[in-house]
Every structure is written in C-alpha cells, then in structure tokens.
mmCIF file of C-alpha atoms (C1' of nucleotides) in Angstrom:
data_model
loop_
_atom_site.group_PDB
_atom_site.id
_atom_site.type_symbol
_atom_site.label_atom_id
_atom_site.label_comp_id
_atom_site.label_asym_id
_atom_site.label_seq_id
_atom_site.Cartn_x
_atom_site.Cartn_y
_atom_site.Cartn_z
ATOM 1 C CA MET A 8 76.505 90.549 64.023
ATOM 2 C CA VAL A 9 76.545 92.712 67.120
ATOM 3 C CA ARG A 10 76.988 96.465 66.871
ATOM 4 C CA ARG A 11 77.978 98.626 69.823
ATOM 5 C CA THR A 12 79.325 102.110 70.379
ATOM 6 C CA ILE A 13 81.961 101.867 73.080
ATOM 7 C CA ASP A 14 84.121 104.436 74.858
ATOM 8 C CA ASN A 15 87.715 103.700 75.806
ATOM 9 C CA PHE A 16 87.879 100.592 73.667
ATOM 10 C CA ASP A 17 90.400 100.255 70.860
ATOM 11 C CA ILE A 18 90.899 96.750 69.540
ATOM 12 C CA ARG A 19 94.209 97.661 67.897
ATOM 13 C CA GLN A 20 95.608 98.997 71.159
ATOM 14 C CA ILE A 21 94.395 95.929 73.006
ATOM 15 C CA CYS A 22 96.041 93.674 70.423
ATOM 16 C CA ASP A 23 99.321 95.585 70.596
ATOM 17 C CA SER A 24 99.390 95.926 74.375
ATOM 18 C CA GLY A 25 100.995 92.524 74.845
ATOM 19 C CA GLN A 26 98.461 90.960 77.198
ATOM 20 C CA CYS A 27 96.877 88.575 74.679
ATOM 21 C CA PHE A 28 98.979 86.480 72.344
ATOM 22 C CA ARG A 29 96.084 85.046 70.370
ATOM 23 C CA MET A 30 94.866 88.233 68.777
ATOM 24 C CA ALA A 31 95.813 89.101 65.218
ATOM 25 C CA HIS A 32 95.387 91.902 62.704
ATOM 26 C CA LYS A 33 93.370 90.272 59.925
ATOM 27 C CA ARG A 34 92.863 93.231 57.598
ATOM 28 C CA GLU A 35 92.171 96.965 57.709
ATOM 29 C CA ASN A 36 90.117 97.750 60.857
ATOM 30 C CA THR A 37 89.603 94.074 61.624
ATOM 31 C CA TYR A 38 91.148 91.856 64.291
ATOM 32 C CA SER A 39 90.594 88.241 65.280
ATOM 33 C CA VAL A 40 90.822 86.680 68.705
ATOM 34 C CA ILE A 41 90.728 83.090 69.963
ATOM 35 C CA ALA A 42 89.637 82.593 73.555
ATOM 36 C CA ALA A 43 88.026 79.816 75.580
ATOM 37 C CA GLY A 44 87.732 77.648 72.485
ATOM 38 C CA ARG A 45 85.931 80.378 70.525
ATOM 39 C CA TYR A 46 86.891 82.466 67.530
ATOM 40 C CA LEU A 47 85.760 86.043 66.946
ATOM 41 C CA GLU A 48 86.436 88.841 64.493
ATOM 42 C CA ILE A 49 86.031 92.456 65.548
ATOM 43 C CA GLU A 50 85.740 95.367 63.150
ATOM 44 C CA GLN A 51 86.101 98.884 64.492
ATOM 45 C CA TYR A 52 85.669 102.422 63.154
ATOM 46 C CA GLY A 53 86.215 104.983 65.859
ATOM 47 C CA ARG A 54 83.839 104.140 68.690
ATOM 48 C CA ASP A 55 81.698 101.906 66.469
ATOM 49 C CA CYS A 56 82.427 98.214 66.887
ATOM 50 C CA ILE A 57 81.090 95.204 65.055
ATOM 51 C CA PHE A 58 81.471 91.825 66.722
ATOM 52 C CA ALA A 59 81.007 88.868 64.367
ATOM 53 C CA CYS A 60 78.828 86.765 66.654
ATOM 54 C CA ASP A 61 75.184 86.702 67.725
ATOM 55 C CA GLU A 62 73.720 88.728 70.585
ATOM 56 C CA GLU A 63 73.548 85.736 72.869
ATOM 57 C CA GLU A 64 77.232 84.830 72.565
ATOM 58 C CA PHE A 65 78.202 88.466 72.913
ATOM 59 C CA GLU A 66 76.202 89.003 76.092
ATOM 60 C CA GLU A 67 77.142 85.643 77.521
ATOM 61 C CA PHE A 68 80.859 85.665 76.827
ATOM 62 C CA TRP A 69 82.569 88.421 74.861
ATOM 63 C CA LYS A 70 81.146 91.333 76.785
ATOM 64 C CA ALA A 71 82.809 90.127 79.964
ATOM 65 C CA TYR A 72 85.937 88.996 78.110
ATOM 66 C CA PHE A 73 86.580 92.548 76.902
ATOM 67 C CA ASP A 74 85.629 93.917 80.339
ATOM 68 C CA LEU A 75 82.883 96.039 78.785
ATOM 69 C CA ASP A 76 80.875 96.242 81.987
ATOM 70 C CA CYS A 77 83.615 98.413 83.399
ATOM 71 C CA GLU A 78 83.877 102.132 82.720
ATOM 72 C CA TYR A 79 87.574 102.950 82.159
ATOM 73 C CA ARG A 80 86.945 106.667 82.100
ATOM 74 C CA GLY A 81 87.203 106.700 85.881
ATOM 75 C CA TYR A 82 90.691 105.211 85.844
ATOM 76 C CA ILE A 83 91.798 107.695 83.219
ATOM 77 C CA GLU A 84 90.351 110.729 84.930
ATOM 78 C CA SER A 85 91.991 109.795 88.204
ATOM 79 C CA VAL A 86 95.468 110.409 86.797
ATOM 80 C CA ASN A 87 97.353 113.194 88.521
ATOM 81 C CA PRO A 88 97.292 116.129 86.053
ATOM 82 C CA ASN A 89 100.754 117.149 87.270
ATOM 83 C CA ASP A 90 102.147 113.782 86.243
ATOM 84 C CA GLU A 91 103.001 114.638 82.659
ATOM 85 C CA TYR A 92 104.509 111.262 81.900
ATOM 86 C CA LEU A 93 101.471 109.265 83.022
ATOM 87 C CA MET A 94 99.066 111.732 81.399
ATOM 88 C CA ASN A 95 100.821 111.102 78.081
ATOM 89 C CA ALA A 96 100.846 107.337 78.551
ATOM 90 C CA VAL A 97 97.158 107.201 79.426
ATOM 91 C CA GLU A 98 96.124 109.431 76.556
ATOM 92 C CA PHE A 99 98.149 107.342 74.137
ATOM 93 C CA GLY A 100 96.618 104.065 75.310
ATOM 94 C CA SER A 101 93.161 105.258 76.327
ATOM 95 C CA GLY A 102 91.511 102.382 74.435
ATOM 96 C CA ILE A 103 93.254 99.645 76.388
ATOM 97 C CA ARG A 104 91.281 97.229 78.518
ATOM 98 C CA ILE A 105 92.392 94.454 80.814
ATOM 99 C CA LEU A 106 90.937 91.350 79.216
ATOM 100 C CA ARG A 107 89.483 88.527 81.265
ATOM 101 C CA GLN A 108 91.510 85.646 79.927
ATOM 102 C CA GLU A 109 91.763 82.046 81.062
ATOM 103 C CA LEU A 110 93.943 81.227 84.047
ATOM 104 C CA TRP A 111 95.730 78.194 82.606
ATOM 105 C CA GLU A 112 96.364 79.851 79.258
ATOM 106 C CA MET A 113 97.840 82.906 80.975
ATOM 107 C CA THR A 114 100.009 80.713 83.172
ATOM 108 C CA ALA A 115 101.540 78.861 80.241
ATOM 109 C CA SER A 116 101.734 81.993 78.080
ATOM 110 C CA PHE A 117 103.651 84.057 80.610
ATOM 111 C CA LEU A 118 106.005 81.174 81.358
ATOM 112 C CA ILE A 119 106.837 81.349 77.662
ATOM 113 C CA SER A 120 107.121 85.149 77.780
ATOM 114 C CA GLN A 121 110.243 85.291 79.926
ATOM 115 C CA GLN A 122 113.369 86.608 78.201
ATOM 116 C CA ASN A 123 111.338 86.614 75.006
ATOM 117 C CA ASN A 124 109.794 89.179 72.676
ATOM 118 C CA ILE A 125 106.149 89.495 71.796
ATOM 119 C CA ALA A 126 106.414 88.432 68.143
ATOM 120 C CA ARG A 127 108.218 85.275 69.127
ATOM 121 C CA ILE A 128 105.896 84.580 72.073
ATOM 122 C CA ARG A 129 103.026 84.632 69.570
ATOM 123 C CA ARG A 130 104.776 82.148 67.306
ATOM 124 C CA CYS A 131 105.615 79.842 70.223
ATOM 125 C CA ILE A 132 101.995 79.792 71.360
ATOM 126 C CA GLN A 133 100.724 79.309 67.819
ATOM 127 C CA ASN A 134 103.047 76.296 67.478
ATOM 128 C CA LEU A 135 101.838 74.925 70.804
ATOM 129 C CA CYS A 136 98.188 75.266 69.800
ATOM 130 C CA GLU A 137 98.678 73.728 66.367
ATOM 131 C CA ARG A 138 100.484 70.735 67.772
ATOM 132 C CA TYR A 139 98.582 70.075 71.010
ATOM 133 C CA GLY A 140 95.340 72.056 70.741
ATOM 134 C CA GLU A 141 92.116 71.119 69.035
ATOM 135 C CA GLU A 142 91.427 72.101 65.442
ATOM 136 C CA ARG A 143 88.089 73.788 64.831
ATOM 137 C CA PRO A 144 86.439 75.402 61.831
ATOM 138 C CA ASP A 145 85.938 79.162 61.964
ATOM 139 C CA PRO A 146 82.893 80.885 60.426
ATOM 140 C CA ARG A 147 84.903 81.793 57.326
ATOM 141 C CA GLY A 148 85.630 78.209 56.373
ATOM 142 C CA GLU A 149 89.186 78.174 57.622
ATOM 143 C CA SER A 150 90.280 76.662 60.904
ATOM 144 C CA TYR A 151 91.804 77.694 64.179
ATOM 145 C CA TYR A 152 93.354 75.856 67.105
ATOM 146 C CA THR A 153 92.308 75.971 70.734
ATOM 147 C CA PHE A 154 94.830 76.317 73.527
ATOM 148 C CA PRO A 155 95.918 72.858 74.725
ATOM 149 C CA VAL A 156 94.593 71.632 78.079
ATOM 150 C CA PRO A 157 97.199 70.927 80.797
ATOM 151 C CA GLU A 158 96.723 67.165 80.357
ATOM 152 C CA ALA A 159 97.851 67.435 76.737
ATOM 153 C CA LEU A 160 101.278 68.682 77.875
ATOM 154 C CA ALA A 161 101.682 67.188 81.332
ATOM 155 C CA TYR A 162 103.284 63.878 80.387
ATOM 156 C CA LEU A 163 105.537 64.951 77.551
ATOM 157 C CA PRO A 164 109.327 64.669 77.947
ATOM 158 C CA GLU A 165 110.487 67.944 79.480
ATOM 159 C CA ASP A 166 112.370 68.996 76.361
ATOM 160 C CA GLU A 167 109.592 68.102 73.928
ATOM 161 C CA LEU A 168 108.283 71.650 73.612
ATOM 162 C CA LYS A 169 111.606 72.818 72.228
ATOM 163 C CA GLU A 170 110.044 71.531 69.002
ATOM 164 C CA CYS A 171 107.557 74.378 69.407
ATOM 165 C CA ASN A 172 110.468 76.805 69.714
ATOM 166 C CA LEU A 173 110.070 77.292 73.482
ATOM 167 C CA GLY A 174 113.780 76.745 74.128
ATOM 168 C CA TYR A 175 114.726 76.341 77.791
ATOM 169 C CA ARG A 176 111.162 77.340 78.790
ATOM 170 C CA SER A 177 109.972 73.911 77.634
ATOM 171 C CA LYS A 178 110.484 72.274 81.000
ATOM 172 C CA TYR A 179 108.760 75.131 82.804
ATOM 173 C CA VAL A 180 105.585 74.563 80.795
ATOM 174 C CA VAL A 181 105.698 70.759 80.997
ATOM 175 C CA ARG A 182 106.369 70.649 84.744
ATOM 176 C CA THR A 183 103.723 73.275 85.450
ATOM 177 C CA ALA A 184 101.190 71.423 83.301
ATOM 178 C CA ARG A 185 101.976 68.310 85.319
ATOM 179 C CA SER A 186 101.583 70.102 88.671
ATOM 180 C CA ILE A 187 98.149 71.216 87.540
ATOM 181 C CA ALA A 188 97.082 67.953 85.904
ATOM 182 C CA GLU A 189 98.029 66.038 89.039
ATOM 183 C CA GLY A 190 96.310 68.487 91.348
ATOM 184 C CA MET A 191 99.414 69.702 93.192
ATOM 185 C CA VAL A 192 98.216 73.200 92.391
ATOM 186 C CA ARG A 193 94.472 73.689 91.934
ATOM 187 C CA LEU A 194 93.517 76.441 89.553
ATOM 188 C CA GLU A 195 89.818 76.287 90.479
ATOM 189 C CA GLU A 196 90.720 77.142 94.059
ATOM 190 C CA ILE A 197 93.042 79.941 92.991
ATOM 191 C CA GLN A 198 90.128 81.480 91.057
ATOM 192 C CA GLY A 199 88.403 82.203 94.352
ATOM 193 C CA MET A 200 91.388 83.580 96.239
ATOM 194 C CA ARG A 201 92.268 87.199 96.905
ATOM 195 C CA TYR A 202 95.334 88.637 95.153
ATOM 196 C CA GLN A 203 98.048 87.905 97.719
ATOM 197 C CA ASP A 204 96.932 84.301 98.287
ATOM 198 C CA ALA A 205 96.532 83.605 94.577
ATOM 199 C CA LYS A 206 100.003 84.993 93.877
ATOM 200 C CA ALA A 207 101.568 82.915 96.648
ATOM 201 C CA GLU A 208 99.955 79.805 95.220
ATOM 202 C CA LEU A 209 101.105 80.580 91.671
ATOM 203 C CA LEU A 210 104.677 81.096 92.908
ATOM 204 C CA LYS A 211 104.773 77.395 93.790
ATOM 205 C CA LEU A 212 104.792 76.553 90.089
ATOM 206 C CA TYR A 213 108.173 75.777 88.548
ATOM 207 C CA GLY A 214 109.284 78.686 86.376
ATOM 208 C CA VAL A 215 106.834 81.180 87.899
ATOM 209 C CA GLY A 216 108.537 84.088 89.664
ATOM 210 C CA GLU A 217 107.374 87.516 90.875
ATOM 211 C CA LYS A 218 106.842 89.092 87.492
ATOM 212 C CA VAL A 219 105.139 86.144 85.818
ATOM 213 C CA ALA A 220 102.891 85.587 88.861
ATOM 214 C CA ASP A 221 101.750 89.194 88.668
ATOM 215 C CA CYS A 222 101.023 88.903 84.946
ATOM 216 C CA ILE A 223 98.921 85.814 85.616
ATOM 217 C CA CYS A 224 97.080 87.609 88.432
ATOM 218 C CA LEU A 225 96.402 90.666 86.281
ATOM 219 C CA PHE A 226 95.423 89.013 83.014
ATOM 220 C CA GLY A 227 94.185 85.601 84.156
ATOM 221 C CA LEU A 228 92.447 86.497 87.430
ATOM 222 C CA HIS A 229 91.625 90.165 86.827
ATOM 223 C CA HIS A 230 93.320 91.252 90.038
ATOM 224 C CA LEU A 231 93.798 94.851 88.964
ATOM 225 C CA GLU A 232 96.059 95.567 91.943
ATOM 226 C CA ALA A 233 98.793 93.322 90.482
ATOM 227 C CA PHE A 234 101.660 95.423 89.132
ATOM 228 C CA PRO A 235 104.053 93.306 87.038
ATOM 229 C CA LYS A 236 107.553 94.785 86.877
ATOM 230 C CA ASP A 237 109.295 93.785 83.680
ATOM 231 C CA THR A 238 112.417 95.307 82.159
ATOM 232 C CA HIS A 239 110.465 98.062 80.380
ATOM 233 C CA ILE A 240 108.525 99.039 83.472
ATOM 234 C CA LEU A 241 111.679 99.016 85.606
ATOM 235 C CA GLN A 242 113.422 101.307 83.117
ATOM 236 C CA ALA A 243 110.433 103.649 83.067
ATOM 237 C CA LEU A 244 110.244 103.714 86.860
ATOM 238 C CA GLU A 245 113.965 104.401 87.048
ATOM 239 C CA LYS A 246 113.656 107.272 84.615
ATOM 240 C CA HIS A 247 110.371 108.911 85.612
ATOM 241 C CA TYR A 248 109.623 107.749 89.159
ATOM 242 C CA LYS A 249 112.908 107.841 91.028
ATOM 243 C CA ARG A 250 110.990 108.040 94.297
ATOM 244 C CA GLY A 251 108.742 105.138 93.328
ATOM 245 C CA PHE A 252 105.513 104.856 91.392
ATOM 246 C CA PRO A 253 102.600 106.516 93.288
ATOM 247 C CA ARG A 254 100.782 103.243 93.950
ATOM 248 C CA ARG A 255 98.788 104.722 96.832
ATOM 249 C CA ARG A 256 96.990 107.128 94.519
ATOM 250 C CA TYR A 257 95.926 104.310 92.195
ATOM 251 C CA LYS A 258 95.342 101.747 94.900
ATOM 252 C CA GLY A 259 93.327 98.758 93.741
ATOM 253 C CA TYR A 260 93.926 99.343 90.035
ATOM 254 C CA GLU A 261 97.701 99.865 89.815
ATOM 255 C CA GLY A 262 97.771 97.118 87.185
ATOM 256 C CA VAL A 263 95.648 99.198 84.821
ATOM 257 C CA MET A 264 98.167 102.044 85.113
ATOM 258 C CA GLN A 265 100.989 99.563 84.608
ATOM 259 C CA GLN A 266 99.426 98.546 81.334
ATOM 260 C CA TYR A 267 99.209 102.146 80.062
ATOM 261 C CA VAL A 268 102.871 102.656 80.944
ATOM 262 C CA PHE A 269 103.915 99.367 79.390
ATOM 263 C CA TYR A 270 102.095 100.098 76.140
ATOM 264 C CA TRP A 271 103.544 103.608 75.996
ATOM 265 C CA GLU A 272 107.077 102.345 76.582
ATOM 266 C CA LEU A 273 106.612 99.608 74.005
ATOM 267 C CA ARG A 274 105.092 101.751 71.277
ATOM 268 C CA LYS A 275 106.680 105.172 71.581
ATOM 269 C CA ALA A 276 109.946 103.957 70.047
ATOM 270 C CA SER A 277 108.200 102.710 66.905
ATOM 271 C CA LEU A 278 106.215 105.939 66.914
ATOM 272 C CA THR A 279 109.248 108.164 66.364
ATOM 273 C CA ASP A 280 110.579 105.466 64.057
ATOM 274 C CA SER A 281 107.614 105.608 61.683
ATOM 275 C CA HIS A 282 107.869 109.408 61.559
ATOM 276 C CA ARG A 283 111.438 108.939 60.412
ATOM 277 C "C1'" DC B 22 131.544 85.215 63.938
ATOM 278 C "C1'" DG B 23 130.542 87.609 68.540
ATOM 279 C "C1'" DC B 24 127.491 90.326 71.080
ATOM 280 C "C1'" DC B 25 123.263 91.499 73.121
ATOM 281 C "C1'" DA B 26 118.556 91.961 74.386
ATOM 282 C "C1'" DG B 27 113.908 90.137 74.586
ATOM 283 C "C1'" DG B 28 107.393 91.674 79.356
ATOM 284 C "C1'" DG B 29 113.005 86.373 84.198
ATOM 285 C "C1'" DG B 30 113.867 82.544 87.203
ATOM 286 C "C1'" DA B 31 116.433 79.092 89.955
ATOM 287 C "C1'" DG B 32 119.731 78.298 93.207
ATOM 288 C "C1'" DC B 33 122.966 79.973 95.892
ATOM 289 C "C1'" DT B 34 124.940 82.997 99.927
ATOM 290 C "C1'" DA C 27 117.796 90.898 99.531
ATOM 291 C "C1'" DG C 28 121.327 90.439 96.457
ATOM 292 C "C1'" DC C 29 124.271 87.886 93.514
ATOM 293 C "C1'" DT C 30 125.556 84.523 89.842
ATOM 294 C "C1'" DC C 31 124.492 81.638 86.558
ATOM 295 C "C1'" DC C 32 121.336 79.584 83.422
ATOM 296 C "C1'" DC C 33 119.064 79.395 79.041
ATOM 297 C "C1'" DC C 34 117.125 79.994 73.779
ATOM 298 C "C1'" DT C 35 116.453 82.679 69.551
ATOM 299 C "C1'" DG C 36 116.736 86.552 66.364
ATOM 300 C "C1'" DG C 37 118.851 90.821 64.967
ATOM 301 C "C1'" DC C 38 122.877 93.378 64.085
#
DNA sequence: CGCCAGGGGAGCT
DNA sequence: AGCTCCCCTGGC
C-alpha cells in the first residue's frame, strides 16, 4: 500500500474524462486501472489517495503514469479570470491529469473511438483485450487482460475485429497493426520526435486523421500542445469562442485546457440531468 | 420501422 | 480547403 496526499488529482474525474478506456469504477471511492501489463486499484478520499501497490512499483511506474511529478496548479491559475466559461470548466475538472499512456494502445484505442461513444469504446477494447490480450491474475484472485501487441492483430483478416464489435473500424486497427508490425511506421522513433513530426508520422497510418493523431499525441506521447478537435470541442468553440480559442495564452499546454473543456462539455449535461 | 448521433476519415474535386 | 460518401451500433 502506498499513501499520498495529492493536490489536483481526482481519480473519478480522470476515469470519466475519456482519455483512458481501461479504468473502471470498482466500488465506492475505488477505481481500477490496467496499464502496461499491470493492474492497480486506487482508493481516494478527498486529497488522500491509497495506491494498492508497493513503494517501488509506485515510484518506478505509477507516479509517472499519473503525471504526479507535474504541478497542475500552474495550469489552473493561468486561466484568464475574465474567461468565465473556461474558469467554470477548469474548476469543475480541477482533478484531471493527462495520463502517460502507451503509444500503441492509444493508437488503436483512438482508431476505435471515431464515431463512437465512450461506453461502447470501453466495451470494444475490453473485447479486444479478452480475445487477443494476455490473461493475468490480479492481486484479488480474479484476472485481467493486457492490451494485445500489434503482432497479435496484424495478420488477421481485415474484418475479423467486427467480432469484437469494432464495426467498420476493424480494418483500420488491423491495417495499422500491420504497418507497425512490419516496421512501415516505427513507434520507437516517434517516441523521440517533437509534436509536429510525430503527428505527421502518425497521419500515415490508415484510419488516423487530424483528430485521432492529436489524441494519440496528447495521451500517448504527452505532447501537451496537441489540441484534438472533436464534435464536442467544435461545438464549444462555436458557442463560446467565436473568434477562436486563445491558444497563444496557453501555448505549450493547450491540450490540458482542451481536456478541461471536453470534460465540462461531456459532464455538464448529466449534471443538470441528475438534479432533475 | 426510420432517424440520428456518437471524442471522424478516406477519397474526391 | 471543402465536399460527399462511407460505415457500425445503440437509443429513441
């Protein structure tokens, strides 16, 4: 067990912010996450967090995964006080962090995300992991499945992943897995590239367009300047930033602001809903 | 049953 | 850069 008191960290908000599809609400105050072949449960009460792993694993892996070396207060305090919309969004999602997830997993996950909703994206990825990932025991005596390696998908018939409920996205994932398995696109090299070069390289993958490439850059490469524009963000920009989002002010971490806006747009509907 | 939207993209012009 | 068409599932 690892105990930490952490500011601007809310595991529920992170789970609901739609950047990780392998996080789940286990029970009151407790969430699970599967990443890089590992399984972890996190329990949180206010700023007090309990990570169900030993100190070594926490320091070596999870600390960086949750981006805990970064102080998010600075991002939050930089928001223009006159920007009422963004002030609200940032206050509402002040516990969000940009996770440091795996490049290949983000690539496949955001291929699956297109024209899809988050609940179904989760099910698709769960299906994919159960069928092509590796089964491992978790500390509680149950089991979980790792994310399949590219080679496990690369030589399937292009429609095979429709069995996992991917629909027409099946061929995007299979062809991309093949491009990577055969070395047409080298993820290890992309890891070392700056944002623009990495994005250009990712755009070569079949099924990867502007928006998906930016999601991969933001969540899989931690390029915080990537600013994915999905339907929700476009609607918000249209409504609140007719003259364009002030990217200059937030230069270098526009993607963090994007995530506050996205979460706010996603959740505020259900907020008024639950108040009936 | 039809219609539409869900964190778009490919293939044209 | 903009347009059309493509494509799958779930909810209403």
